[in-house]
XYZ file of C-alpha atoms in Angstrom:
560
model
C 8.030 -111.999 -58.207
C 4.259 -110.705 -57.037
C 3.889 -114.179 -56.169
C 6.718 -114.113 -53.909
C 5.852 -111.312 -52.301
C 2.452 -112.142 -51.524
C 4.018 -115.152 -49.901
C 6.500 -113.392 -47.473
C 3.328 -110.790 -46.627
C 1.250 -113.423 -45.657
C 3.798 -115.471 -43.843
C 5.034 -112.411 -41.707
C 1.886 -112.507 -39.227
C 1.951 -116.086 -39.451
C 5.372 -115.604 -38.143
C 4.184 -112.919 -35.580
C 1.463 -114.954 -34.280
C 3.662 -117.688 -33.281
C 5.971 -115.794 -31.894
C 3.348 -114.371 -29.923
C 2.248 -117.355 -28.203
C 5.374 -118.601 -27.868
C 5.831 -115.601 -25.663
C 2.220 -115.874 -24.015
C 2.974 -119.418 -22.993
C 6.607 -118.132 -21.601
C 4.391 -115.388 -19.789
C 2.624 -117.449 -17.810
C 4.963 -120.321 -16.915
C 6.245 -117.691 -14.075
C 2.674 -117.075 -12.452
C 2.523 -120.781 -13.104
C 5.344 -121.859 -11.119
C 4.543 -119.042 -8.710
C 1.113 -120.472 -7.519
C 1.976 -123.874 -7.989
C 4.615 -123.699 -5.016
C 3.372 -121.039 -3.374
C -0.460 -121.761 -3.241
C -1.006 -125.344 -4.677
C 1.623 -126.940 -2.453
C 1.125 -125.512 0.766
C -2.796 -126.346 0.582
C -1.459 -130.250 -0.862
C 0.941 -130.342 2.217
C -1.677 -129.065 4.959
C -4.318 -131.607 3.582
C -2.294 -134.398 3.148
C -0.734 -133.673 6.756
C -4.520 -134.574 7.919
C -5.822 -137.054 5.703
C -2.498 -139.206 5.713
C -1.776 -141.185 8.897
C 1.374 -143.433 8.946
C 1.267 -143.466 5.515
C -2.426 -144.634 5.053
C -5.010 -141.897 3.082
C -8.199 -141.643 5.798
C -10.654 -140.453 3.090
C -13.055 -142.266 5.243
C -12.758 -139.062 7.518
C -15.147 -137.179 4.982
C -17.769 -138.672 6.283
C -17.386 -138.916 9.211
C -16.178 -135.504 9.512
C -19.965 -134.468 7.977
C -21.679 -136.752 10.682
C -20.915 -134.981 13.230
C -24.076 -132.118 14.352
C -21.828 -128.938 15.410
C -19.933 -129.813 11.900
C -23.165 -129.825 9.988
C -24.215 -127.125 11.907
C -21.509 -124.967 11.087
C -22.184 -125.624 7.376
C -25.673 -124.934 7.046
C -24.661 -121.305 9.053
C -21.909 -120.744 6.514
C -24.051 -121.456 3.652
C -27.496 -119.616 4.975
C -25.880 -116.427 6.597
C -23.888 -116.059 3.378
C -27.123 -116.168 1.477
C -29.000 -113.656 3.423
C -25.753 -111.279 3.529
C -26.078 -111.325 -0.391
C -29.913 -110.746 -0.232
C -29.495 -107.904 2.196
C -26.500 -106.139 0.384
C -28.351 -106.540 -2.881
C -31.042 -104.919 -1.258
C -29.006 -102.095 0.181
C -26.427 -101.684 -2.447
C -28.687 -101.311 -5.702
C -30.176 -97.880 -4.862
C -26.568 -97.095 -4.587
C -25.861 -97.993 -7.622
C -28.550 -96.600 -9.520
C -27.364 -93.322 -8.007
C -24.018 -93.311 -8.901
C -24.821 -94.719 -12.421
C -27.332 -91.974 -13.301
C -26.801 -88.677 -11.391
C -24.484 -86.178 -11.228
C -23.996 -84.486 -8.219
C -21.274 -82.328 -6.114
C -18.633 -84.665 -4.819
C -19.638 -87.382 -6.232
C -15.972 -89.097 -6.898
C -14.688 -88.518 -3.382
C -18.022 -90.292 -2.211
C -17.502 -93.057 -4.253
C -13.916 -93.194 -3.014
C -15.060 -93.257 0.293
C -18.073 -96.161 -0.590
C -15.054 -98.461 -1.695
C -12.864 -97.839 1.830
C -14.505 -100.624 3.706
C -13.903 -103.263 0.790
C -10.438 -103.038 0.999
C -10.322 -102.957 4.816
C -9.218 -105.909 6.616
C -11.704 -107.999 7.947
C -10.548 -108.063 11.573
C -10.609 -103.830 11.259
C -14.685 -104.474 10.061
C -15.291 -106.492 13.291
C -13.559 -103.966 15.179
C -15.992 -100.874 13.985
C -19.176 -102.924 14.404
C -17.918 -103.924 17.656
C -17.182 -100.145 18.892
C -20.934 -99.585 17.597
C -23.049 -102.598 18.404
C -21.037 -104.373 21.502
C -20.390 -104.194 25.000
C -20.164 -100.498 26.198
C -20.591 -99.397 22.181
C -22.625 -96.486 20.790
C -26.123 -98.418 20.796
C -25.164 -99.824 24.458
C -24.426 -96.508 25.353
C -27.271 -94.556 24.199
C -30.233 -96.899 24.024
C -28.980 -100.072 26.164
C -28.658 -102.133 23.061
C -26.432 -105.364 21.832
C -26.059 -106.614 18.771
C -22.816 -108.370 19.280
C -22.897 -112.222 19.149
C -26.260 -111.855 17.332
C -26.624 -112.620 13.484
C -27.802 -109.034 13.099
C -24.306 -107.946 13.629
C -22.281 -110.305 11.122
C -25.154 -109.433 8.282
C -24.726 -105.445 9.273
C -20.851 -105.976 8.649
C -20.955 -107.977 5.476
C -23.218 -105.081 4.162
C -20.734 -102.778 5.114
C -17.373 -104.630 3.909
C -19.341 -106.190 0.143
C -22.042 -102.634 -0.325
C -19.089 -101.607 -3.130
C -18.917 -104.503 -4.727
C -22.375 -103.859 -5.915
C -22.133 -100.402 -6.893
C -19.075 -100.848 -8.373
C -20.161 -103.898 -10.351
C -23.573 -102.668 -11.414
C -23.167 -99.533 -11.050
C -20.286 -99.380 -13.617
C -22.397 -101.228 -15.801
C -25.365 -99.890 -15.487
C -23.874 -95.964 -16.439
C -22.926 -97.371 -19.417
C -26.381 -99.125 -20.227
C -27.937 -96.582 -23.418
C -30.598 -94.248 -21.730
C -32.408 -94.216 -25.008
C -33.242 -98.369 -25.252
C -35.803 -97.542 -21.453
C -36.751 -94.366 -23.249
C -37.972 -95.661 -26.608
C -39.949 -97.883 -24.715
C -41.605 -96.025 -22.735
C -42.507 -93.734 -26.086
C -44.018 -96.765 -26.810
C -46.408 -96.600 -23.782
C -44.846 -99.250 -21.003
C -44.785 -97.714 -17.583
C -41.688 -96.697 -15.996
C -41.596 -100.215 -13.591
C -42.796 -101.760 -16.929
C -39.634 -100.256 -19.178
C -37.170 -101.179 -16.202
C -38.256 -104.903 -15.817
C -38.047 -105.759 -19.545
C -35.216 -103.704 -20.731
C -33.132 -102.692 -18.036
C -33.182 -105.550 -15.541
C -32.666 -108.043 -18.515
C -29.472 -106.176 -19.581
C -27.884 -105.572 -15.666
C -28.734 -109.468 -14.779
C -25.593 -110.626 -15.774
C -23.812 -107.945 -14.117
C -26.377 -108.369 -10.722
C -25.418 -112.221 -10.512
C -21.906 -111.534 -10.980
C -22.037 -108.932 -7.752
C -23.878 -111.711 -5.642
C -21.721 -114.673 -6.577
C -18.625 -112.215 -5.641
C -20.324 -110.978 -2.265
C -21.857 -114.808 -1.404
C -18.163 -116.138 -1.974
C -16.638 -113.685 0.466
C -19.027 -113.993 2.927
C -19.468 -117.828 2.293
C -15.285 -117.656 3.442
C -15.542 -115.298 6.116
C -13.539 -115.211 8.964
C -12.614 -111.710 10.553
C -15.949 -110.391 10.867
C -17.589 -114.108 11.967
C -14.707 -114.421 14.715
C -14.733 -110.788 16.121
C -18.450 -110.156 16.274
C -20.012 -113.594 16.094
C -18.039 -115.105 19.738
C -18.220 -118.986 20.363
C -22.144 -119.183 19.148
C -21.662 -118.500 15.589
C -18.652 -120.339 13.023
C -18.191 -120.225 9.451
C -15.962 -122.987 7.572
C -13.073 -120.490 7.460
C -13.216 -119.989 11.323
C -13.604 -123.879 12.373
C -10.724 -124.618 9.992
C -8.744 -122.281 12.122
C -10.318 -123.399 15.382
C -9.790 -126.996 14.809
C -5.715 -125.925 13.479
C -4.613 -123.374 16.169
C -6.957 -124.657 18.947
C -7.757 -128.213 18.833
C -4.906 -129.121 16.747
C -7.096 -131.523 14.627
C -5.778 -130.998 11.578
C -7.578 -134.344 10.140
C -10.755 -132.282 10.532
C -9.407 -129.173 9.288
C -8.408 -131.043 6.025
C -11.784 -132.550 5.753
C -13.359 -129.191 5.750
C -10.585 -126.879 3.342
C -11.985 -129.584 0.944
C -15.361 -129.072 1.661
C -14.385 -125.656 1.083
C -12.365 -125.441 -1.778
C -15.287 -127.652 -4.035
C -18.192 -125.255 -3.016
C -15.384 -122.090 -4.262
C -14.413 -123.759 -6.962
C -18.015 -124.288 -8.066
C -18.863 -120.688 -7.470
C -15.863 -119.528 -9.217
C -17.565 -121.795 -12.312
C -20.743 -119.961 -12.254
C -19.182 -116.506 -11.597
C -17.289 -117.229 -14.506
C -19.814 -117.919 -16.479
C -21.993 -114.712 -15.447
C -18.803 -112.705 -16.485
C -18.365 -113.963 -20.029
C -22.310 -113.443 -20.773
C -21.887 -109.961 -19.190
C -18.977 -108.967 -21.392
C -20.364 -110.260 -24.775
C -23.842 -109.755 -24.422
C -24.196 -106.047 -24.643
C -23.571 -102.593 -26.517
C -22.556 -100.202 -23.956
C -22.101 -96.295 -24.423
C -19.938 -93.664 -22.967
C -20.667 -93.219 -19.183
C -19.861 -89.477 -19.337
C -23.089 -88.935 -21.018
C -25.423 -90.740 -18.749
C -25.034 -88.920 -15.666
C -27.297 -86.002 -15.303
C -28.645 -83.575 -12.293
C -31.544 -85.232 -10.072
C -34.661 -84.290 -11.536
C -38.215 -83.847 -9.900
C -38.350 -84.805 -6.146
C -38.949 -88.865 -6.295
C -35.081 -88.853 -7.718
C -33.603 -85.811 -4.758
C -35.190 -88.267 -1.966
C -33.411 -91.290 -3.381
C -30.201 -89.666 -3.711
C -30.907 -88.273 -0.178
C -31.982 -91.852 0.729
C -28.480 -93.420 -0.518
C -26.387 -90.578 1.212
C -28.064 -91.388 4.159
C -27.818 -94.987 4.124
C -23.907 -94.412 3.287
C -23.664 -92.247 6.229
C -25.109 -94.656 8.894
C -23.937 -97.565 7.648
C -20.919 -97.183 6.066
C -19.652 -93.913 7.761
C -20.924 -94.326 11.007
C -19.223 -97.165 12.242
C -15.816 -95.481 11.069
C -16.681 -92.244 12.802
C -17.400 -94.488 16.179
C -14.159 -96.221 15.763
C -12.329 -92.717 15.729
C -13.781 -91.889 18.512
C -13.014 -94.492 20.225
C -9.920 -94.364 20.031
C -10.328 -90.671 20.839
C -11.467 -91.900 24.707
C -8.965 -91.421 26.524
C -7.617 -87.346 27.252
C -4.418 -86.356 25.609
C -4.008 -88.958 22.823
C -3.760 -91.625 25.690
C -4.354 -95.216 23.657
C -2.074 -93.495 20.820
C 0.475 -92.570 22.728
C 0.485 -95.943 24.951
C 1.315 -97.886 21.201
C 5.045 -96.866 21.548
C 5.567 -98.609 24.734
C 6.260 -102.384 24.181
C 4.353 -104.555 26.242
C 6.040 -107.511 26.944
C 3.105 -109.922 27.169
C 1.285 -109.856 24.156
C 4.216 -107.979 22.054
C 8.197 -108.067 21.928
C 7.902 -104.768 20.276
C 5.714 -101.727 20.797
C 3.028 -101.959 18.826
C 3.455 -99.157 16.662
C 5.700 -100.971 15.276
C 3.213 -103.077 13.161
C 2.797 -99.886 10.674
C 6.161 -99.716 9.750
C 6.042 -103.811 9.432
C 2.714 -103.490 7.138
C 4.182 -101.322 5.255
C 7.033 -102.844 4.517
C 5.448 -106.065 3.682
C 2.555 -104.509 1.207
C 5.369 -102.914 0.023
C 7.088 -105.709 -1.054
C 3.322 -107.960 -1.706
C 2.894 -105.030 -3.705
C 6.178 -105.902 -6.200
C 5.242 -109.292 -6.075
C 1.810 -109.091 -7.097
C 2.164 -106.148 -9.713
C 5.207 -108.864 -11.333
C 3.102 -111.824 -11.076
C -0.095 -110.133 -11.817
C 1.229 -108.408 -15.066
C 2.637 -111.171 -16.508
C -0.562 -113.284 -16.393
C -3.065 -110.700 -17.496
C -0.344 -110.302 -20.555
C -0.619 -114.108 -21.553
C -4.285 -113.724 -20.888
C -4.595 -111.129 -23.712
C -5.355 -112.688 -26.793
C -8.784 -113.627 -26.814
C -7.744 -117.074 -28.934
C -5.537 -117.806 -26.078
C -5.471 -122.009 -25.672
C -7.851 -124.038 -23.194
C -4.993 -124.302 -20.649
C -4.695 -120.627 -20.451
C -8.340 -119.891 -20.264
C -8.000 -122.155 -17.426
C -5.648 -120.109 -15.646
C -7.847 -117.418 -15.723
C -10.399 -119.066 -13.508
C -7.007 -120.671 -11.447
C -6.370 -117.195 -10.515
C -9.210 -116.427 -8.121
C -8.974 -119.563 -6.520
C -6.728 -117.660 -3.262
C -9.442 -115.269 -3.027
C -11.896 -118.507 -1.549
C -9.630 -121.167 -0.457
C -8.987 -120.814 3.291
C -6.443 -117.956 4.196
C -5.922 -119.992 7.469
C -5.426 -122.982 5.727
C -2.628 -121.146 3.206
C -0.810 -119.458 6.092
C -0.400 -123.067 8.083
C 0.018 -124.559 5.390
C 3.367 -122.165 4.678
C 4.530 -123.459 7.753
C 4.495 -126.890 7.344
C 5.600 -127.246 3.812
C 8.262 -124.030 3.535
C 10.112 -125.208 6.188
C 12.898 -127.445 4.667
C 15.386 -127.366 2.000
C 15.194 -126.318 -0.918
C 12.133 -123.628 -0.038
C 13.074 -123.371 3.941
C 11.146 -119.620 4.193
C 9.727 -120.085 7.970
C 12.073 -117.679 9.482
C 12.611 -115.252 7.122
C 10.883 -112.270 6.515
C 9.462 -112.575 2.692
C 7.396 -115.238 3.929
C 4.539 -112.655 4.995
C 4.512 -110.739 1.284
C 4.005 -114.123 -0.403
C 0.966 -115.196 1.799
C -0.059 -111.402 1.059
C 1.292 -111.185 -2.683
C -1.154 -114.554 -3.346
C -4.499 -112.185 -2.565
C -2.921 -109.227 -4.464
C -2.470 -110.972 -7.757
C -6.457 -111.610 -8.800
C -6.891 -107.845 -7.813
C -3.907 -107.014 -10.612
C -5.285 -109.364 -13.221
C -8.999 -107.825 -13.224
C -7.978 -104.573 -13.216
C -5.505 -104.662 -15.753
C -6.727 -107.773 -18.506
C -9.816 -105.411 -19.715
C -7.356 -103.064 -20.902
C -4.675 -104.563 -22.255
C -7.523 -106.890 -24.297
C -8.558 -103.123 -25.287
C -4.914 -102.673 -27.499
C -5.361 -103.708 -30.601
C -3.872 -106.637 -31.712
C -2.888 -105.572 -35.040
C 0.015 -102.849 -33.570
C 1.289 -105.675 -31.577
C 1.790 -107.479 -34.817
C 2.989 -104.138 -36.919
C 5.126 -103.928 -34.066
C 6.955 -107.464 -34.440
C 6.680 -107.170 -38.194
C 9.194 -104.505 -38.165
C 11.441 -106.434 -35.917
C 10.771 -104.866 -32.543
C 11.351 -107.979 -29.810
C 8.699 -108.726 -27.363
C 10.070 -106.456 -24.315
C 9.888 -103.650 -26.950
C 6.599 -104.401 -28.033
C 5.517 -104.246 -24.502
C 7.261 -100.879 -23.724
C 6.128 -99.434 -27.153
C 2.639 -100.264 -27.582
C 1.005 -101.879 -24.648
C 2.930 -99.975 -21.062
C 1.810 -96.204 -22.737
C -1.811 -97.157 -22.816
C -1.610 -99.381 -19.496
C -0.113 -97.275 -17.159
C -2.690 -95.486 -14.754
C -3.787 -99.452 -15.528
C -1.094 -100.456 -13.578
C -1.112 -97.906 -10.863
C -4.330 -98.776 -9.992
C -3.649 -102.491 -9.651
C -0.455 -101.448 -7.665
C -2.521 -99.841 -5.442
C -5.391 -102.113 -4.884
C -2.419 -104.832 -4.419
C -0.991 -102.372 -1.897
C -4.288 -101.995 0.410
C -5.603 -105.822 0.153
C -2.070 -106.572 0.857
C -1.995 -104.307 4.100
C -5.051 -105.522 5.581
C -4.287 -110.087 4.610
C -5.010 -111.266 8.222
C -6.204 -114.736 7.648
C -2.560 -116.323 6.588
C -0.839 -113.635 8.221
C -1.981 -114.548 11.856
C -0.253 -117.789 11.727
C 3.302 -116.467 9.948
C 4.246 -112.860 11.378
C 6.444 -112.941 13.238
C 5.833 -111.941 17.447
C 8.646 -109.338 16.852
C 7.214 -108.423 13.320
C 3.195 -108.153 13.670
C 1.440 -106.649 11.073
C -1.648 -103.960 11.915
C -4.340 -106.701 11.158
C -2.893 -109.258 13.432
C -1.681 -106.483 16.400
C -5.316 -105.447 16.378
C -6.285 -108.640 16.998
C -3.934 -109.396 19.799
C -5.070 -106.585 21.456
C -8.533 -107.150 21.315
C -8.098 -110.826 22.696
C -6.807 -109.417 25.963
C -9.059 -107.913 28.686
C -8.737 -104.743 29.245
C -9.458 -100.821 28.488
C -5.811 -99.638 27.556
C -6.213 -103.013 25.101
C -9.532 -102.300 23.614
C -8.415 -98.831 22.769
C -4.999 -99.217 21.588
C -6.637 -101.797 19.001
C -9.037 -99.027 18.225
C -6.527 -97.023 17.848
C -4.617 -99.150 15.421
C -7.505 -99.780 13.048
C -7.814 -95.888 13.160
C -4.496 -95.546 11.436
C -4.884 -98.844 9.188
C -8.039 -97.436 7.720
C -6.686 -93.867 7.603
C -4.051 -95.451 5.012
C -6.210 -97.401 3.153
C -8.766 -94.545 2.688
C -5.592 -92.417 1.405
C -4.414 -94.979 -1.397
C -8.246 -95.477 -2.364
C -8.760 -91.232 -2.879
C -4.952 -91.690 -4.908
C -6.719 -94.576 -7.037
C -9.707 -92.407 -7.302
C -8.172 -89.796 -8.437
C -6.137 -91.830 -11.511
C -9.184 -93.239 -12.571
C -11.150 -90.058 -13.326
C -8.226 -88.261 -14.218
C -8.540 -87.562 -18.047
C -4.965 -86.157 -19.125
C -3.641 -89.625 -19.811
C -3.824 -92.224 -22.218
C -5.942 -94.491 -20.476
């Protein structure tokens, strides 16, 4: 009878772990399916459009494609302007987040907040800001007669500005949870203070510094906004000669020649990034961060603090403050007021309009993502989860590199025929949108739920509970600021997608990123200012849902 026992108790988790990947693997069929005809097809169609000619492959258009010198020139500036942007913003950015790693001071989560709002701005709202302070008639031109605009100067300023969080949020959030003590002890022991930072510090952050330049070098690498806005017809990244040779050439044999140029350098960066991640998460012992924070102390550590404020201020703050003013030009709210008018030219609609559209659609991205999102970071869970899964993991990312302008055309030419004919309705939009959402959901939500442990899960199914209850039991109550912060980082990368958007909104539907670019392709003050004005309110409404997701994650009255 013992005997028996011992049998059923043992063969109860067996039971409860195969039920449990039977459910994993029924997890992520969905975000399975999802990218595989939303992402994977679309790219397959656009490239096979170009490579394929009356039924014939062309791969001999690869080289050919490379042979060419404004080609190779265009790669070389892709690949060395995203390597100095990383230098520089590593440069900038690691003062920062020292600072917010090891002091305490007054206002300190609001700032951070406020460090983050340019991340999740769209690009095209980046180029607009630099613009208003280093172009024609901007605050430099103005005051001291200089241009930076059309100048490399410009495009490395703005990927400072757009990729200076990733840093401090990356190493920073590392680094306050590094032990004081480890430095300390060492320099007890007699090592100077550079000494004790090189070989115990800087050792335990590399993983985390690589990660943060593999992140910023793959979204400047891909850039496209920024490069098009501030860099004119003398500077190109891949990302903007894909969409020059789809929208304005129409040589889509070309374009498909470079989206796979593109899509092997991302993939490999993804490889090493994901490599850099797993040593960072398994390498070290980390401590509370609540206890490393202290007061500045002595004057060397008040003049760096004062020395990151005041780098925030002029280069993050100040080209925010120019674009409010701006569109504060003209007297009596002029460029505000003249976005209710519909201007039949550029617009069906007046282009206020576009906020009510963007919010509809991140909305809506926002659903789709959080769905998506939460059902792949839940069959991502189990750390023994199978080869194909792991896989996934890295899959996921994937829409943050690959061409935006190559997704969006691609939507067009393979979603437009029975079964999946999308083109003219309106959920097209959220599903372009909904694919850069998703990675956002996974990352912030897969480090907790891998922080429930296992063993309820398994209690849980012992006693009979199904999966759904399992889920609502045990893992929603200690996921769900979790999941309100992915919501909302969903929500603001979703409202500022321009890259696939430009090619599927609608003319009587624009969104805010791609009215702001209409506008400021048209000659014209009433133009330039109603586009100022519009990135005014777009990054008025992503600063508000960053201070909401600020506020979550340093509230302490929850569970999480």
């Amino acid at each position: 009878m013992d005997l028996a026992r011992t049998e059923v108790a043992e063969a109860a988790p067996r039971e409860g772990r195969r039920r449990s990947a039977a459910v994993r693997l029924g997890l992520v069929a969905v975000p399975v399916a999802f990218f595989a005809v939303f992402f994977a097809y679309p790219v397959a169609a656009i490239v096979g459009r170009g490579l394929k000619v009356d039924g014939v492959w062309q791969f001999g258009r690869l080289p050919e494609v490379l042979g060419q010198s404004d080609i190779r020139h265009v790669l070389w500036f892709t690949t060395w302007q995203a390597l100095a942007s990383t230098a520089l913003t590593l440069l900038i950015a690691l003062p920062g987040a020292y600072v917010f790693a090891r002091f305490d001071f007054p206002g300190k989560n609001v700032l951070r907040a406020v460090v983050t709002v340019p991340f999740v701005l769209p690009t095209v709202v980046v180029g607009t800001a630099f613009l208003a302070l280093v172009g024609r008639g901007g605050l430099l031109d103005e005051l001291w007669g200089v241009r930076l605009d059309t100048t490399v100067w410009a495009i490395l300023l703005a990927h400072v500005f757009f990729n200076y969080a990733v840093v401090v949020r990356t190493v920073g959030g590392l680094w306050a949870q590094l032990d004081p003590r480890q430095e300390e002890a060492a320099r007890m022991l007699g090592a100077s203070p550079l000494r004790a930072w090189r070989q115990v510090t800087l050792p335990a952050l590399a993983p985390a510094v690589a990660a943060a330049a593999l992140m910023v070098f793959l979204f400047t690498f891909t850039s496209f906004g920024v490069v098009q806005i501030l860099g004119g017809p003398t500077f190109s990244t891949l990302e903007v000669e894909i969409y020059r040779q789809t929208s304005e050439i129409f040589d889509l044999s070309t374009a498909a020649v470079l989206t796979i140029i593109q899509f092997l350098a991302v993939a490999a960066i993804l490889a090493v990034h994901a490599w850099t991640v797993r040593r960072r998460e398994s390498a070290l012992r980390l401590v509370d961060a609540s206890v490393t924070a202290r007061r500045p102390r002595g004057a060397g550590q008040w003049a760096l603090l004062a020395g990151v404020l005041a780098v925030i201020a002029v280069l993050l703050l100040l080209p925010l403050a120019v674009l409010v003013q701006r569109s504060l030009d003209a007297p009596d709210f002029a460029y505000y007021r003249a976005l209710t008018s519909a201007d039949g030219g550029i617009f069906l609609v007046a282009p206020i309009e576009a906020i009510g559209n963007s919010l509809q659609y991140a909305v809506a991205a926002t659903l789709i993502a959080v769905l998506i999102g939460g059902l792949a970071a839940a069959a991502l869970t189990r750390r023994d989860a199978g080869r194909f899964v792991r896989g996934f993991d890295a899959l996921l990312m994937l829409p943050l590199g690959v061409s935006a302008v190559t997704v969006g055309f691609g939507f067009l030419i393979a979603l437009d025929e029975p079964p999946l004919d999308l083109r003219s309705t309106w959920i097209l939009v959220p599903l372009a949108q909904a694919l850069v959402g998703v990675p956002f959901v996974v990352r912030t939500m897969l480090p907790v739920l891998r922080a429930v442990d296992q063993r309820l899960r398994e209690a849980a199914s012992v006693l009979g509970a199904s999966p759904w209850r399992v889920w609502r039991e045990v893992d929603l109550p200690m996921v769900r600021r979790a999941l309100l912060i992915a919501a909302g980082f969903a929500f603001a990368v979703s409202l500022g997608e321009f890259g696939a958007t430009v090619f599927i909104a609608r003319p009587d539907n624009p969104t805010l990123p791609v009215a702001v670019a209409r506008l400021l392709g048209r000659a014209g003050e009433l133009n330039y200012g109603q586009a100022m004005a519009l990135s005014t309110v777009l990054m008025v409404v992503c600063a508000v849902a960053l201070l909401v997701l600020e506020r979550l994650r340093t509230d302490r009255t929850g569970e999480f």
